[in-house]
PDB file of C-alpha atoms in Angstrom:
ATOM      1  CA  UNK Q  15       0.000   0.000   0.000  1.00 56.00           C
ATOM      2  CA  UNK Q  16       0.935   3.632  -0.170  1.00 83.00           C
ATOM      3  CA  UNK Q  17       3.342   4.961   2.391  1.00 92.00           C
ATOM      4  CA  UNK Q  18       3.532   8.362   4.022  1.00 95.00           C
ATOM      5  CA  UNK Q  19       3.848  11.112   1.448  1.00 95.00           C
ATOM      6  CA  UNK Q  20       5.044  14.664   1.893  1.00 96.00           C
ATOM      7  CA  UNK Q  21       4.774  17.643  -0.387  1.00 96.00           C
ATOM      8  CA  UNK Q  22       6.633  19.508  -1.638  1.00 97.00           C
ATOM      9  CA  UNK Q  23       9.839  17.488  -1.632  1.00 95.00           C
ATOM     10  CA  UNK Q  24      11.834  20.709  -1.776  1.00 97.00           C
ATOM     11  CA  UNK Q  25      10.872  24.235  -0.833  1.00 97.00           C
ATOM     12  CA  UNK Q  26      13.035  27.311  -1.251  1.00 98.00           C
ATOM     13  CA  UNK Q  27      11.778  30.527   0.272  1.00 97.00           C
ATOM     14  CA  UNK Q  28      13.038  33.904   1.342  1.00 97.00           C
ATOM     15  CA  UNK Q  29      13.535  35.050   4.888  1.00 97.00           C
ATOM     16  CA  UNK Q  30      10.316  36.420   6.332  1.00 97.00           C
ATOM     17  CA  UNK Q  31       7.974  34.452   4.083  1.00 97.00           C
ATOM     18  CA  UNK Q  32       5.253  32.013   5.135  1.00 98.00           C
ATOM     19  CA  UNK Q  33       5.424  28.319   4.178  1.00 98.00           C
ATOM     20  CA  UNK Q  34       3.149  25.309   4.444  1.00 98.00           C
ATOM     21  CA  UNK Q  35       4.383  21.726   4.400  1.00 98.00           C
ATOM     22  CA  UNK Q  36       1.932  18.892   3.832  1.00 98.00           C
ATOM     23  CA  UNK Q  37       1.866  15.330   5.109  1.00 98.00           C
ATOM     24  CA  UNK Q  38      -0.404  12.509   3.930  1.00 97.00           C
ATOM     25  CA  UNK Q  39      -0.218   9.667   6.426  1.00 97.00           C
ATOM     26  CA  UNK Q  40      -0.875   5.996   5.795  1.00 96.00           C
ATOM     27  CA  UNK Q  41      -4.606   5.428   5.555  1.00 94.00           C
ATOM     28  CA  UNK Q  42      -6.096   4.460   8.899  1.00 92.00           C
ATOM     29  CA  UNK Q  43      -3.168   5.635  10.998  1.00 94.00           C
ATOM     30  CA  UNK Q  44      -4.519   7.734  13.838  1.00 93.00           C
ATOM     31  CA  UNK Q  45      -1.193   9.059  15.146  1.00 94.00           C
ATOM     32  CA  UNK Q  46       0.857  11.590  13.201  1.00 96.00           C
ATOM     33  CA  UNK Q  47       4.222  13.108  14.130  1.00 96.00           C
ATOM     34  CA  UNK Q  48       6.362  15.928  12.777  1.00 98.00           C
ATOM     35  CA  UNK Q  49      10.128  16.023  13.221  1.00 98.00           C
ATOM     36  CA  UNK Q  50      12.842  18.408  12.067  1.00 97.00           C
ATOM     37  CA  UNK Q  51      16.259  17.191  10.949  1.00 95.00           C
ATOM     38  CA  UNK Q  52      18.995  19.782  10.719  1.00 94.00           C
ATOM     39  CA  UNK Q  53      22.152  19.065   8.755  1.00 90.00           C
ATOM     40  CA  UNK Q  54      24.306  16.462  10.488  1.00 86.00           C
ATOM     41  CA  UNK Q  55      21.810  15.891  13.278  1.00 90.00           C
ATOM     42  CA  UNK Q  56      19.210  13.335  14.213  1.00 93.00           C
ATOM     43  CA  UNK Q  57      15.554  14.233  13.781  1.00 95.00           C
ATOM     44  CA  UNK Q  58      14.008  16.247  16.618  1.00 96.00           C
ATOM     45  CA  UNK Q  59      10.388  15.926  17.685  1.00 95.00           C
ATOM     46  CA  UNK Q  60       8.088  18.850  16.954  1.00 97.00           C
ATOM     47  CA  UNK Q  61       4.470  17.821  17.462  1.00 96.00           C
ATOM     48  CA  UNK Q  62       2.228  14.751  17.804  1.00 94.00           C
ATOM     49  CA  UNK Q  63      -1.404  14.397  16.768  1.00 94.00           C
ATOM     50  CA  UNK Q  64      -3.786  11.738  17.973  1.00 92.00           C
ATOM     51  CA  UNK Q  65      -6.728  12.096  15.615  1.00 90.00           C
ATOM     52  CA  UNK Q  66      -7.494  15.771  15.056  1.00 92.00           C
ATOM     53  CA  UNK Q  67      -5.970  17.113  18.244  1.00 90.00           C
ATOM     54  CA  UNK Q  68      -2.377  18.000  19.039  1.00 90.00           C
ATOM     55  CA  UNK Q  69      -1.651  15.712  21.980  1.00 88.00           C
ATOM     56  CA  UNK Q  70       1.908  16.979  22.456  1.00 91.00           C
ATOM     57  CA  UNK Q  71       3.342  20.144  20.894  1.00 93.00           C
ATOM     58  CA  UNK Q  72       6.248  20.475  23.291  1.00 92.00           C
ATOM     59  CA  UNK Q  73       8.801  20.321  20.492  1.00 93.00           C
ATOM     60  CA  UNK Q  74       7.625  23.357  18.534  1.00 96.00           C
ATOM     61  CA  UNK Q  75      10.511  25.847  18.847  1.00 95.00           C
ATOM     62  CA  UNK Q  76       8.414  29.018  19.042  1.00 94.00           C
ATOM     63  CA  UNK Q  77       5.065  30.508  18.102  1.00 95.00           C
ATOM     64  CA  UNK Q  78       6.055  30.914  14.445  1.00 97.00           C
ATOM     65  CA  UNK Q  79       5.456  27.184  14.081  1.00 97.00           C
ATOM     66  CA  UNK Q  80       1.946  25.769  13.980  1.00 96.00           C
ATOM     67  CA  UNK Q  81       0.429  22.521  12.730  1.00 97.00           C
ATOM     68  CA  UNK Q  82      -3.103  21.345  12.033  1.00 96.00           C
ATOM     69  CA  UNK Q  83      -4.850  18.101  11.213  1.00 95.00           C
ATOM     70  CA  UNK Q  84      -8.489  19.169  10.808  1.00 94.00           C
ATOM     71  CA  UNK Q  85      -9.982  15.864   9.654  1.00 92.00           C
ATOM     72  CA  UNK Q  86      -7.655  13.475  11.398  1.00 90.00           C
ATOM     73  CA  UNK Q  87      -5.802  12.536   8.234  1.00 94.00           C
ATOM     74  CA  UNK Q  88      -3.714  15.063   6.276  1.00 97.00           C
ATOM     75  CA  UNK Q  89      -1.613  17.435   8.351  1.00 98.00           C
ATOM     76  CA  UNK Q  90      -0.064  20.774   7.484  1.00 98.00           C
ATOM     77  CA  UNK Q  91       2.935  22.291   9.247  1.00 98.00           C
ATOM     78  CA  UNK Q  92       2.903  26.067   8.967  1.00 98.00           C
ATOM     79  CA  UNK Q  93       5.871  28.329   9.524  1.00 98.00           C
ATOM     80  CA  UNK Q  94       5.433  32.086   9.689  1.00 97.00           C
ATOM     81  CA  UNK Q  95       8.149  34.713   9.152  1.00 97.00           C
ATOM     82  CA  UNK Q  96      10.712  32.096   8.181  1.00 97.00           C
ATOM     83  CA  UNK Q  97      14.290  32.509   9.341  1.00 97.00           C
ATOM     84  CA  UNK Q  98      17.487  31.069   7.906  1.00 96.00           C
ATOM     85  CA  UNK Q  99      17.743  28.828  10.962  1.00 96.00           C
ATOM     86  CA  UNK Q 100      14.506  27.108   9.935  1.00 97.00           C
ATOM     87  CA  UNK Q 101      16.343  25.487   7.038  1.00 97.00           C
ATOM     88  CA  UNK Q 102      16.149  21.735   7.587  1.00 97.00           C
ATOM     89  CA  UNK Q 103      14.435  18.563   6.422  1.00 96.00           C
ATOM     90  CA  UNK Q 104      10.964  18.276   7.913  1.00 98.00           C
ATOM     91  CA  UNK Q 105       9.855  14.692   8.424  1.00 97.00           C
ATOM     92  CA  UNK Q 106       6.390  13.350   8.970  1.00 97.00           C
ATOM     93  CA  UNK Q 107       5.569   9.942  10.410  1.00 96.00           C
ATOM     94  CA  UNK Q 108       2.350   8.074  11.074  1.00 96.00           C
ATOM     95  CA  UNK Q 109       1.457   5.186  13.303  1.00 93.00           C
ATOM     96  CA  UNK Q 110      -1.529   2.900  13.948  1.00 92.00           C
ATOM     97  CA  UNK Q 111      -3.452   3.407  17.178  1.00 87.00           C
ATOM     98  CA  UNK Q 112      -1.599   2.066  20.193  1.00 83.00           C
ATOM     99  CA  UNK Q 113       1.581   1.242  18.265  1.00 86.00           C
ATOM    100  CA  UNK Q 114       5.064   2.545  19.007  1.00 86.00           C
ATOM    101  CA  UNK Q 115       6.290   1.920  15.450  1.00 89.00           C
ATOM    102  CA  UNK Q 116       6.342   4.962  13.201  1.00 93.00           C
ATOM    103  CA  UNK Q 117       6.409   4.991   9.420  1.00 94.00           C
ATOM    104  CA  UNK Q 118       8.283   7.922   7.957  1.00 95.00           C
ATOM    105  CA  UNK Q 119       7.773   9.939   4.819  1.00 95.00           C
ATOM    106  CA  UNK Q 120      10.652  11.069   2.578  1.00 93.00           C
ATOM    107  CA  UNK Q 121      10.685  14.548   4.076  1.00 95.00           C
ATOM    108  CA  UNK Q 122      10.478  18.107   2.792  1.00 97.00           C
ATOM    109  CA  UNK Q 123      13.764  19.933   2.456  1.00 96.00           C
ATOM    110  CA  UNK Q 124      13.176  23.584   3.382  1.00 98.00           C
ATOM    111  CA  UNK Q 125      15.772  26.166   2.449  1.00 98.00           C
ATOM    112  CA  UNK Q 126      15.359  29.724   3.697  1.00 97.00           C
ATOM    113  CA  UNK Q 127      17.525  32.207   1.813  1.00 96.00           C
TER     114      UNK Q 127
ATOM    115  CA  UNK I  27      13.521  12.085  30.709  1.00 78.00           C
ATOM    116  CA  UNK I  28      14.970  10.038  27.866  1.00 85.00           C
ATOM    117  CA  UNK I  29      18.117  10.399  25.802  1.00 90.00           C
ATOM    118  CA  UNK I  30      20.239   8.451  23.361  1.00 94.00           C
ATOM    119  CA  UNK I  31      23.975   8.619  22.751  1.00 96.00           C
ATOM    120  CA  UNK I  32      25.517   7.194  19.626  1.00 96.00           C
ATOM    121  CA  UNK I  33      29.145   6.845  20.471  1.00 93.00           C
ATOM    122  CA  UNK I  34      30.595   7.074  16.965  1.00 95.00           C
ATOM    123  CA  UNK I  35      29.656   9.673  14.387  1.00 95.00           C
ATOM    124  CA  UNK I  36      31.498   7.754  11.637  1.00 97.00           C
ATOM    125  CA  UNK I  37      32.411   4.076  11.265  1.00 98.00           C
ATOM    126  CA  UNK I  38      34.372   2.571   8.375  1.00 98.00           C
ATOM    127  CA  UNK I  39      34.567  -1.158   7.716  1.00 97.00           C
ATOM    128  CA  UNK I  40      35.752  -3.292   4.849  1.00 97.00           C
ATOM    129  CA  UNK I  41      33.202  -5.262   2.875  1.00 97.00           C
ATOM    130  CA  UNK I  42      32.735  -8.706   4.428  1.00 97.00           C
ATOM    131  CA  UNK I  43      33.900  -7.681   7.916  1.00 98.00           C
ATOM    132  CA  UNK I  44      31.685  -7.266  10.991  1.00 98.00           C
ATOM    133  CA  UNK I  45      29.786  -4.072  11.766  1.00 98.00           C
ATOM    134  CA  UNK I  46      29.317  -2.637  15.257  1.00 98.00           C
ATOM    135  CA  UNK I  47      27.385   0.585  15.796  1.00 98.00           C
ATOM    136  CA  UNK I  48      27.149   1.619  19.428  1.00 98.00           C
ATOM    137  CA  UNK I  49      24.176   3.126  21.235  1.00 97.00           C
ATOM    138  CA  UNK I  50      23.624   3.942  24.890  1.00 97.00           C
ATOM    139  CA  UNK I  51      20.316   5.162  26.241  1.00 94.00           C
ATOM    140  CA  UNK I  52      18.923   6.815  29.308  1.00 91.00           C
ATOM    141  CA  UNK I  53      15.290   6.453  30.312  1.00 85.00           C
ATOM    142  CA  UNK I  54      13.204   7.030  33.398  1.00 79.00           C
ATOM    143  CA  UNK I  55      10.680   4.607  32.003  1.00 78.00           C
ATOM    144  CA  UNK I  56      10.806   1.111  30.584  1.00 79.00           C
ATOM    145  CA  UNK I  57      11.913   1.945  27.046  1.00 85.00           C
ATOM    146  CA  UNK I  58      11.243   0.783  23.552  1.00 89.00           C
ATOM    147  CA  UNK I  59      14.358   0.990  21.415  1.00 93.00           C
ATOM    148  CA  UNK I  60      14.743   1.086  17.664  1.00 95.00           C
ATOM    149  CA  UNK I  61      17.364   1.270  14.960  1.00 97.00           C
ATOM    150  CA  UNK I  62      16.511   3.105  11.748  1.00 97.00           C
ATOM    151  CA  UNK I  63      18.573   3.420   8.584  1.00 96.00           C
ATOM    152  CA  UNK I  64      18.580   6.415   6.254  1.00 93.00           C
ATOM    153  CA  UNK I  65      20.043   6.060   2.791  1.00 91.00           C
ATOM    154  CA  UNK I  66      20.897   9.251   0.874  1.00 83.00           C
ATOM    155  CA  UNK I  67      17.772  11.034  -0.290  1.00 77.00           C
ATOM    156  CA  UNK I  68      15.595   8.259   1.106  1.00 82.00           C
ATOM    157  CA  UNK I  69      13.216   8.096   4.049  1.00 85.00           C
ATOM    158  CA  UNK I  70      13.955   6.488   7.388  1.00 92.00           C
ATOM    159  CA  UNK I  71      13.514   2.726   7.330  1.00 93.00           C
ATOM    160  CA  UNK I  72      13.025   0.569  10.404  1.00 94.00           C
ATOM    161  CA  UNK I  73      15.776  -2.019  10.871  1.00 96.00           C
ATOM    162  CA  UNK I  74      14.630  -3.542  14.146  1.00 95.00           C
ATOM    163  CA  UNK I  75      12.984  -2.788  17.471  1.00 93.00           C
ATOM    164  CA  UNK I  76      13.179  -3.922  21.081  1.00 92.00           C
ATOM    165  CA  UNK I  77      10.011  -3.960  23.153  1.00 80.00           C
ATOM    166  CA  UNK I  78      10.947  -6.254  26.073  1.00 76.00           C
ATOM    167  CA  UNK I  79       9.923  -9.586  24.510  1.00 75.00           C
ATOM    168  CA  UNK I  80      13.512 -10.733  23.908  1.00 83.00           C
ATOM    169  CA  UNK I  81      16.843  -9.078  24.567  1.00 89.00           C
ATOM    170  CA  UNK I  82      18.405 -10.202  21.263  1.00 94.00           C
ATOM    171  CA  UNK I  83      16.487  -8.687  18.403  1.00 94.00           C
ATOM    172  CA  UNK I  84      16.871  -9.690  14.777  1.00 95.00           C
ATOM    173  CA  UNK I  85      16.078  -7.230  12.045  1.00 95.00           C
ATOM    174  CA  UNK I  86      16.157  -6.906   8.311  1.00 95.00           C
ATOM    175  CA  UNK I  87      19.211  -7.370   6.076  1.00 94.00           C
ATOM    176  CA  UNK I  88      21.098  -9.477   8.631  1.00 96.00           C
ATOM    177  CA  UNK I  89      21.254  -6.835  11.357  1.00 97.00           C
ATOM    178  CA  UNK I  90      20.655  -7.599  15.004  1.00 97.00           C
ATOM    179  CA  UNK I  91      20.904  -5.764  18.312  1.00 97.00           C
ATOM    180  CA  UNK I  92      21.166  -6.803  21.922  1.00 94.00           C
ATOM    181  CA  UNK I  93      19.442  -4.965  24.742  1.00 93.00           C
ATOM    182  CA  UNK I  94      21.626  -4.879  27.863  1.00 93.00           C
ATOM    183  CA  UNK I  95      19.837  -3.207  30.722  1.00 90.00           C
ATOM    184  CA  UNK I  96      22.833  -3.344  33.068  1.00 91.00           C
ATOM    185  CA  UNK I  97      24.909  -1.436  30.523  1.00 93.00           C
ATOM    186  CA  UNK I  98      22.007   0.686  29.186  1.00 93.00           C
ATOM    187  CA  UNK I  99      23.153  -0.265  25.711  1.00 95.00           C
ATOM    188  CA  UNK I 100      21.519  -1.341  22.474  1.00 96.00           C
ATOM    189  CA  UNK I 101      24.376  -1.877  20.025  1.00 97.00           C
ATOM    190  CA  UNK I 102      23.700  -2.796  16.402  1.00 98.00           C
ATOM    191  CA  UNK I 103      25.725  -5.548  14.745  1.00 98.00           C
ATOM    192  CA  UNK I 104      26.021  -7.383  11.469  1.00 98.00           C
ATOM    193  CA  UNK I 105      28.412 -10.283  10.860  1.00 97.00           C
ATOM    194  CA  UNK I 106      29.435  -9.259   7.353  1.00 97.00           C
ATOM    195  CA  UNK I 107      29.119  -5.800   5.840  1.00 97.00           C
ATOM    196  CA  UNK I 108      27.847  -5.287   2.311  1.00 96.00           C
ATOM    197  CA  UNK I 109      28.424  -2.267   0.123  1.00 96.00           C
ATOM    198  CA  UNK I 110      24.682  -1.544   0.225  1.00 95.00           C
ATOM    199  CA  UNK I 111      24.871  -1.096   4.019  1.00 96.00           C
ATOM    200  CA  UNK I 112      26.578   2.269   3.596  1.00 96.00           C
ATOM    201  CA  UNK I 113      24.110   4.762   5.095  1.00 96.00           C
ATOM    202  CA  UNK I 114      23.281   6.800   8.204  1.00 96.00           C
ATOM    203  CA  UNK I 115      22.009   4.812  11.177  1.00 98.00           C
ATOM    204  CA  UNK I 116      19.934   6.214  14.014  1.00 97.00           C
ATOM    205  CA  UNK I 117      19.262   4.743  17.434  1.00 97.00           C
ATOM    206  CA  UNK I 118      15.895   5.771  18.873  1.00 96.00           C
ATOM    207  CA  UNK I 119      14.273   5.530  22.297  1.00 93.00           C
ATOM    208  CA  UNK I 120      10.654   6.028  23.196  1.00 88.00           C
ATOM    209  CA  UNK I 121       8.235   5.177  25.966  1.00 74.00           C
ATOM    210  CA  UNK I 122       6.236   1.968  25.924  1.00 66.00           C
ATOM    211  CA  UNK I 123       2.930   3.776  26.478  1.00 67.00           C
ATOM    212  CA  UNK I 124       1.363   7.169  26.103  1.00 67.00           C
ATOM    213  CA  UNK I 125       3.051   9.612  23.750  1.00 73.00           C
ATOM    214  CA  UNK I 126       5.393   7.631  21.558  1.00 81.00           C
ATOM    215  CA  UNK I 127       7.511  10.567  20.456  1.00 88.00           C
ATOM    216  CA  UNK I 128      10.900   9.381  19.318  1.00 93.00           C
ATOM    217  CA  UNK I 129      14.155  10.604  20.784  1.00 93.00           C
ATOM    218  CA  UNK I 130      16.857  10.154  18.174  1.00 95.00           C
ATOM    219  CA  UNK I 131      20.588   9.850  18.552  1.00 95.00           C
ATOM    220  CA  UNK I 132      22.811  12.059  16.426  1.00 95.00           C
ATOM    221  CA  UNK I 133      23.447   9.244  13.965  1.00 96.00           C
ATOM    222  CA  UNK I 134      26.367   7.098  12.822  1.00 97.00           C
ATOM    223  CA  UNK I 135      27.496   7.259   9.233  1.00 97.00           C
ATOM    224  CA  UNK I 136      28.641   3.820   8.078  1.00 97.00           C
ATOM    225  CA  UNK I 137      31.131   3.644   5.267  1.00 97.00           C
ATOM    226  CA  UNK I 138      31.864   0.294   3.612  1.00 97.00           C
ATOM    227  CA  UNK I 139      35.167  -0.027   1.812  1.00 96.00           C
ATOM    228  CA  UNK I 140      35.613  -2.362  -1.148  1.00 93.00           C
TER     229      UNK I 140
END
């Protein structure tokens, strides 16, 4: 079956602009996670959705970052007033209910000029 | 609190020789532990996971890992490296219930020499 997909695969933007990154999880997976992977680092947790609600957003770095999952499926990560330090690969993962195994998408590489 | 330390940022082995990638963890809770592999421009792929059923865990592509609670370690091994094993490897810890957010190590880049 289809895996987790993320669009766009690459996004180049200018400092100060607004960006949206999309994640389509595996059908039927109730849990959805966003991570950020900076160059040479391991992924870092940003936010976790269980259904439509953000169950844990403790990893969001500041209030410029926001994520939604209005229908419990597709999720959008939104970044306002982008900064050069936001440049990274943003990873999405989904998981069946009650499972600790996450299935990762290919990521969106964000470059802020 | 949970954390993971991958002791080597880079490991080089010759093709056909054993692979050892080291991981130590810290967890206030009974942990689940994973190894993921990331090939260039590819997504993270699960190699294996430990969830308390057995301390020696076998994964895909001939990899295995042993959970040692007394040493808080979860090292990844393979008896014989193949050129296709060259990639970045991540050790991950998470809780066994509740929010399963992953805590990743900083990664080990494996290079396989012909």
